[in-house]
Short mmCIF file of C-alpha atoms and ligand atoms in Angstrom, two decimals:
data_model
loop_
_atom_site.label_atom_id
_atom_site.label_comp_id
_atom_site.label_asym_id
_atom_site.label_seq_id
_atom_site.Cartn_x
_atom_site.Cartn_y
_atom_site.Cartn_z
CA MET H 1 -11.66 -25.70 -15.55
CA ALA H 2 -14.10 -23.30 -13.77
CA VAL H 3 -12.95 -22.22 -10.40
CA LYS H 4 -15.43 -21.36 -7.53
CA LEU H 5 -13.87 -18.71 -5.35
CA HIS H 6 -15.13 -17.75 -1.84
CA PHE H 7 -13.92 -14.24 -1.21
CA SER H 8 -14.26 -11.26 1.14
CA LYS H 9 -14.30 -7.73 0.02
CA GLY H 10 -12.53 -5.14 2.18
CA HIS H 11 -10.87 -1.77 2.13
CA GLY H 12 -8.43 0.47 4.06
CA THR H 13 -9.40 4.16 3.60
CA GLY H 14 -11.19 3.30 0.34
CA ASN H 15 -8.28 1.34 -1.20
CA ASP H 16 -10.29 -1.84 -1.90
CA PHE H 17 -9.34 -5.50 -2.14
CA ILE H 18 -10.66 -8.90 -2.90
CA LEU H 19 -9.27 -11.44 -0.37
CA PHE H 20 -9.43 -15.23 -0.48
CA ALA H 21 -7.94 -18.05 1.56
CA ASP H 22 -5.72 -20.55 -0.20
CA PRO H 23 -3.80 -21.94 2.82
CA ASP H 24 -2.17 -24.82 0.86
CA GLY H 25 -1.23 -22.72 -2.16
CA SER H 26 -3.36 -24.72 -4.65
CA LEU H 27 -5.16 -21.79 -6.29
CA GLU H 28 -2.85 -19.40 -8.17
CA LEU H 29 -4.95 -17.11 -10.35
CA THR H 30 -3.81 -15.94 -13.78
CA PRO H 31 -3.42 -12.25 -14.56
CA ALA H 32 -6.49 -12.46 -16.77
CA GLN H 33 -8.61 -13.91 -13.90
CA ILE H 34 -7.34 -11.12 -11.57
CA GLN H 35 -8.26 -8.48 -14.13
CA VAL H 36 -11.83 -9.90 -14.34
CA LEU H 37 -12.20 -10.04 -10.58
CA CYS H 38 -11.07 -6.42 -10.20
CA ASP H 39 -13.10 -5.05 -13.14
CA ARG H 40 -15.75 -2.68 -11.64
CA HIS H 41 -18.21 -3.32 -14.52
CA PHE H 42 -17.74 -6.96 -15.41
CA GLY H 43 -16.39 -8.38 -12.08
CA ILE H 44 -16.46 -7.64 -8.39
CA GLY H 45 -14.29 -4.53 -8.64
CA ALA H 46 -11.22 -3.78 -6.58
CA ASP H 47 -7.75 -2.11 -6.67
CA GLY H 48 -6.07 -5.37 -5.86
CA VAL H 49 -6.35 -9.04 -4.95
CA ILE H 50 -4.86 -10.71 -1.88
CA ARG H 51 -4.33 -14.50 -1.69
CA ALA H 52 -3.90 -15.68 1.88
CA VAL H 53 -1.36 -18.56 1.60
CA ARG H 54 0.66 -20.28 4.36
CA SER H 55 4.40 -19.48 3.94
CA ARG H 56 5.19 -23.22 4.11
CA SER H 57 3.16 -23.69 0.91
CA LEU H 58 5.25 -21.20 -1.11
CA ASP H 59 7.92 -22.10 -3.65
CA ALA H 60 11.52 -21.82 -2.48
CA GLY H 61 12.11 -18.29 -3.91
CA ALA H 62 9.13 -16.73 -2.05
CA ALA H 63 9.69 -18.79 1.10
CA ALA H 64 13.27 -17.44 1.37
CA LEU H 65 11.80 -13.96 1.87
CA VAL H 66 9.80 -14.96 4.94
CA GLU H 67 12.06 -17.51 6.66
CA ASN H 68 13.84 -15.11 8.91
CA PRO H 69 12.01 -13.95 10.94
CA GLY H 70 9.36 -16.54 10.35
CA ALA H 71 5.87 -15.58 9.28
CA GLU H 72 3.11 -18.29 9.15
CA TRP H 73 1.09 -16.31 6.64
CA TYR H 74 2.11 -14.66 3.39
CA MET H 75 0.32 -11.86 1.60
CA ASP H 76 0.34 -12.75 -2.11
CA TYR H 77 -0.60 -9.39 -3.57
CA TYR H 78 -1.72 -8.48 -7.11
CA ASN H 79 -2.61 -5.14 -8.63
CA ALA H 80 -5.90 -4.82 -10.63
CA ASP H 81 -4.03 -5.33 -13.89
CA GLY H 82 -2.77 -8.68 -12.73
CA SER H 83 0.84 -7.54 -11.99
CA VAL H 84 2.47 -8.45 -8.76
CA ALA H 85 3.47 -5.86 -6.14
CA GLU H 86 6.05 -6.22 -3.40
CA MET H 87 4.06 -4.63 -0.63
CA CYS H 88 0.74 -2.92 0.12
CA GLY H 89 0.30 -0.84 3.27
CA ASN H 90 -3.48 -0.69 3.24
CA GLY H 91 -3.86 -4.30 1.96
CA ILE H 92 -1.78 -5.74 4.81
CA ARG H 93 -4.04 -4.23 7.48
CA VAL H 94 -7.14 -5.49 5.73
CA TYR H 95 -5.39 -8.85 5.37
CA ALA H 96 -4.76 -8.98 9.14
CA GLU H 97 -8.46 -8.30 9.66
CA PHE H 98 -9.32 -11.03 7.16
CA LEU H 99 -7.06 -13.60 8.82
CA THR H 100 -8.44 -12.83 12.31
CA ARG H 101 -12.10 -12.64 11.21
CA SER H 102 -11.79 -15.96 9.34
CA GLY H 103 -10.33 -17.60 12.45
CA LEU H 104 -7.09 -18.37 10.68
CA VAL H 105 -5.08 -16.48 13.34
CA GLU H 106 -5.74 -15.13 16.79
CA LEU H 107 -4.46 -11.68 17.51
CA ALA H 108 -4.81 -10.34 21.06
CA ALA H 109 -4.33 -6.66 21.80
CA GLY H 110 -0.60 -5.92 21.94
CA ALA H 111 0.38 -9.15 20.19
CA ILE H 112 2.36 -9.05 17.05
CA LEU H 113 1.45 -10.83 13.79
CA PRO H 114 4.36 -11.17 11.40
CA ILE H 115 3.16 -11.31 7.78
CA GLY H 116 5.33 -12.38 4.83
CA THR H 117 5.38 -10.13 1.74
CA ARG H 118 7.53 -9.90 -1.40
CA ALA H 119 9.30 -7.01 0.41
CA GLY H 120 10.12 -9.17 3.49
CA VAL H 121 8.29 -9.71 6.81
CA ARG H 122 6.15 -6.93 8.19
CA ASP H 123 4.86 -6.87 11.78
CA VAL H 124 1.19 -5.97 12.32
CA GLN H 125 -0.65 -5.24 15.56
CA ARG H 126 -4.03 -3.85 16.51
CA SER H 127 -4.06 -0.10 17.21
CA ALA H 128 -6.62 2.52 18.15
CA LEU H 129 -7.14 3.32 14.50
CA GLY H 130 -7.48 -0.33 13.45
CA TYR H 131 -4.11 -1.82 12.73
CA GLN H 132 -0.47 -0.58 12.92
CA VAL H 133 2.18 -1.90 10.62
CA ASP H 134 6.00 -1.76 10.98
CA MET H 135 6.71 -0.92 7.38
CA GLY H 136 10.49 -1.47 7.72
CA GLY H 137 13.27 0.75 6.34
CA TRP H 138 13.38 2.78 3.09
CA TRP H 139 15.66 4.24 0.47
CA ILE H 140 15.62 7.76 -1.03
CA GLY H 141 17.06 8.17 -4.49
CA ASP H 142 19.47 10.99 -5.34
CA ASP H 143 18.02 11.47 -8.79
CA GLU H 144 15.20 13.91 -9.52
CA PRO H 145 12.97 12.44 -12.19
CA LEU H 146 10.62 14.86 -13.93
CA VAL H 147 6.99 14.09 -13.55
CA ASN H 148 4.10 15.35 -15.72
CA ALA H 149 0.41 14.63 -15.33
CA LYS H 150 -2.65 15.86 -17.07
CA GLY H 151 -3.70 19.12 -15.46
CA LEU H 152 -0.29 19.95 -14.07
CA GLY H 153 0.78 22.17 -16.92
CA VAL H 154 4.47 21.86 -16.58
CA ALA H 155 6.60 18.86 -15.36
CA ARG H 156 7.84 18.98 -11.76
CA PRO H 157 10.77 17.33 -10.11
CA GLY H 158 9.94 14.17 -8.07
CA LEU H 159 11.70 12.32 -5.29
CA SER H 160 12.18 8.51 -5.77
CA ILE H 161 11.51 6.58 -2.56
CA ASP H 162 11.48 2.84 -2.11
CA VAL H 163 9.52 1.52 0.91
CA GLY H 164 9.60 -2.10 -0.34
CA ASN H 165 7.80 -0.97 -3.48
CA PRO H 166 8.68 2.01 -5.71
CA HIS H 167 7.28 5.57 -5.38
CA VAL H 168 7.93 9.01 -6.86
CA VAL H 169 6.60 11.88 -4.72
CA VAL H 170 5.92 15.26 -6.29
CA ALA H 171 5.24 18.42 -4.27
CA LEU H 172 2.53 20.82 -5.44
CA SER H 173 1.99 24.29 -4.15
CA ASP H 174 -1.65 24.24 -3.07
CA ASP H 175 -4.95 22.37 -2.95
CA ALA H 176 -6.10 24.00 -6.21
CA GLU H 177 -3.15 22.41 -8.05
CA LEU H 178 -3.86 19.05 -6.41
CA GLU H 179 -7.56 19.22 -7.38
CA ALA H 180 -6.78 20.24 -11.00
CA LEU H 181 -4.96 16.90 -11.70
CA ASP H 182 -6.65 14.40 -13.90
CA LEU H 183 -5.22 11.13 -12.75
CA SER H 184 -7.31 9.05 -15.07
CA TYR H 185 -4.27 9.47 -17.28
CA LEU H 186 -0.92 7.75 -16.44
CA PRO H 187 1.61 10.36 -15.15
CA VAL H 188 4.78 10.45 -17.21
CA ILE H 189 8.06 9.97 -15.29
CA ASP H 190 11.29 10.92 -17.00
CA PRO H 191 13.51 8.97 -16.91
CA SER H 192 10.99 6.20 -16.60
CA PRO H 193 11.73 3.77 -13.73
CA GLU H 194 12.53 0.22 -14.93
CA HIS H 195 9.72 -1.45 -12.91
CA GLY H 196 7.30 1.53 -12.94
CA ALA H 197 6.32 3.48 -9.85
CA ASN H 198 3.40 4.66 -7.77
CA VAL H 199 3.21 8.44 -8.07
CA GLU H 200 2.05 10.60 -5.11
CA PHE H 201 1.19 14.25 -5.54
CA VAL H 202 1.38 16.04 -2.21
CA VAL H 203 0.53 19.41 -0.74
CA PRO H 204 2.32 20.08 2.58
CA GLY H 205 -0.04 21.44 5.30
CA ASP H 206 -0.24 25.19 6.00
CA PRO H 207 0.95 25.29 8.71
CA LEU H 208 3.03 22.15 8.13
CA VAL H 209 3.14 21.26 11.78
CA LYS H 210 0.26 21.51 14.35
CA ASP H 211 0.77 20.34 17.91
CA GLY H 212 3.97 18.45 16.93
CA VAL H 213 2.32 16.55 14.08
CA GLY H 214 3.14 17.10 10.42
CA HIS H 215 0.21 17.34 7.95
CA VAL H 216 0.14 16.40 4.28
CA ARG H 217 -2.62 16.07 1.63
CA MET H 218 -2.11 13.50 -1.13
CA ARG H 219 -3.54 12.05 -4.30
CA VAL H 220 -2.03 8.99 -5.84
CA HIS H 221 -1.78 7.16 -9.15
CA GLU H 222 -0.98 3.53 -8.29
CA ARG H 223 1.19 1.40 -10.48
CA GLY H 224 -0.94 -1.31 -12.09
CA VAL H 225 -4.26 0.30 -10.99
CA GLY H 226 -4.76 4.01 -11.75
CA GLU H 227 -6.03 6.69 -9.30
CA THR H 228 -7.04 5.14 -6.02
CA LEU H 229 -8.69 6.62 -2.89
CA SER H 230 -5.60 5.78 -0.85
CA CYS H 231 -2.22 3.99 -0.94
CA GLY H 232 -0.63 3.03 2.39
CA THR H 233 2.89 2.63 1.11
CA GLY H 234 2.28 5.93 -0.74
CA THR H 235 1.36 7.70 2.43
CA VAL H 236 4.57 6.70 4.18
CA ALA H 237 6.55 7.77 1.10
CA ALA H 238 4.72 11.09 1.08
CA ALA H 239 5.48 11.72 4.83
CA LEU H 240 9.14 10.79 4.29
CA ALA H 241 9.43 13.09 1.25
CA VAL H 242 7.90 16.08 3.12
CA ARG H 243 10.10 15.44 6.12
CA HIS H 244 13.15 15.23 3.84
CA TRP H 245 12.26 18.57 2.15
CA ALA H 246 11.36 20.30 5.48
CA GLY H 247 14.86 19.56 7.01
CA ASP H 248 16.00 18.89 10.53
CA ARG H 249 13.15 20.51 12.49
CA ALA H 250 10.48 18.40 10.79
CA PRO H 251 8.63 16.02 13.19
CA ASN H 252 8.51 12.28 13.01
CA ASP H 253 4.67 12.05 13.53
CA TRP H 254 2.54 12.65 10.44
CA ARG H 255 -1.13 12.63 9.43
CA VAL H 256 -1.66 12.04 5.76
CA SER H 257 -5.05 12.88 4.21
CA ILE H 258 -6.07 11.04 1.09
CA PRO H 259 -9.41 11.13 -0.62
CA GLY H 260 -10.55 7.98 1.24
CA GLY H 261 -9.64 9.19 4.81
CA THR H 262 -6.61 9.80 6.99
CA VAL H 263 -3.79 7.62 8.19
CA SER H 264 -0.98 8.12 10.72
CA VAL H 265 2.68 7.69 9.86
CA ARG H 266 5.54 7.59 12.29
CA MET H 267 9.32 7.38 11.90
CA PHE H 268 10.97 5.59 14.80
CA PRO H 269 14.51 4.55 15.68
CA THR H 270 15.48 0.88 15.61
CA GLU H 271 18.02 -0.94 17.89
CA ASP H 272 20.61 -1.03 15.12
CA ASP H 273 20.61 2.78 14.77
CA GLY H 274 18.40 2.79 11.77
CA GLU H 275 14.88 4.05 11.34
CA HIS H 276 11.69 2.28 10.55
CA LEU H 277 8.31 3.61 9.49
CA SER H 278 4.97 2.73 11.04
CA LEU H 279 1.59 3.12 9.43
CA SER H 280 -1.72 3.14 11.36
CA GLY H 281 -5.15 3.17 9.88
CA PRO H 282 -8.45 1.42 9.58
CA ALA H 283 -9.21 -1.93 7.97
CA GLU H 284 -12.78 -2.90 7.07
CA LEU H 285 -14.35 -6.07 5.72
CA VAL H 286 -17.49 -5.17 3.83
CA TYR H 287 -19.05 -8.38 2.53
CA ASP H 288 -18.38 -12.04 1.60
CA GLY H 289 -19.26 -13.67 -1.62
CA GLU H 290 -18.69 -16.44 -4.09
CA ILE H 291 -17.82 -16.13 -7.79
CA THR H 292 -17.17 -18.69 -10.53
CA LEU H 293 -14.12 -17.94 -12.67
CA ALA H 294 -13.81 -19.38 -16.16
N1 LIG D 301 -2.39 0.13 -2.44
C1 LIG D 301 -1.12 -0.23 -1.96
C2 LIG D 301 -0.01 -0.40 -2.92
C3 LIG D 301 -0.30 -1.56 -3.87
C4 LIG D 301 0.87 -1.88 -4.81
C5 LIG D 301 1.21 -0.77 -5.71
N2 LIG D 301 0.14 -0.49 -6.67
C6 LIG D 301 2.51 -1.19 -6.42
O1 LIG D 301 2.41 -1.68 -7.62
O2 LIG D 301 3.51 -1.01 -5.87
C7 LIG D 301 -0.75 0.33 -0.59
O3 LIG D 301 -1.69 0.57 0.18
O4 LIG D 301 0.38 0.45 -0.29
#
């Protein structure tokens, strides 16, 4: 049966998404429908699709992820190839803008909007740059997978980082190396991660730290998409990796430049002696439309 879909198109630093409201959870799209929507020639075109669904409408497995602490809204996120992803750092800011602009939630300055994701609940609030997201904790692997990409010449060691979804970060020596990459080809990771990974190529700033803030340039090949103009979870993974390599004197405030703009990343202590990451950046809704899906 044909499905008429009302959607909004939005982006966070050029990482673009198709968003639609399905509060009661009655409109689950198939991977083939998601691929058509995201196709830049035959569909609307986007890096991912976000279904806005109320947590209470989820099946028991997904609902368990967002019960404690409770989140009224869940970000049901799909990559352009139709695969699911646990988290999206740019998408969640655009999702917050979509929920508030559509009148589905009210978000006063300083108030916190908890949003359910497959990686757990993430707190979002308005910030000077647009929105700020508490991205939670992370995990750094002790392996060093080798990464090769077209234009790189020789494989480089990467750092595996999980920030709710999987990343491998690779340091390059300068901007010329970063620009020489051809990310229209899938980077090869050896050993290959079981569930795939987003791959970030980074060039630490020179100087690395200016006025107490660390600087990094990054390009990314997103799992399930290809090269994108930005990846929010990738920027926090990049800042973490560079801080890890730089050692004890590295700062906790970072600016990460991606082809689609700049975002801010901060590492901050939590009450239980851990550390969380925060991501701040813009979120834009560009247009609304309607499409009929076969
Ligand atoms: N663009 C996103 C990440 C989207 C999911 C990713 N491709 C994955 O499969 O993990 C971001 O802004 O974080």
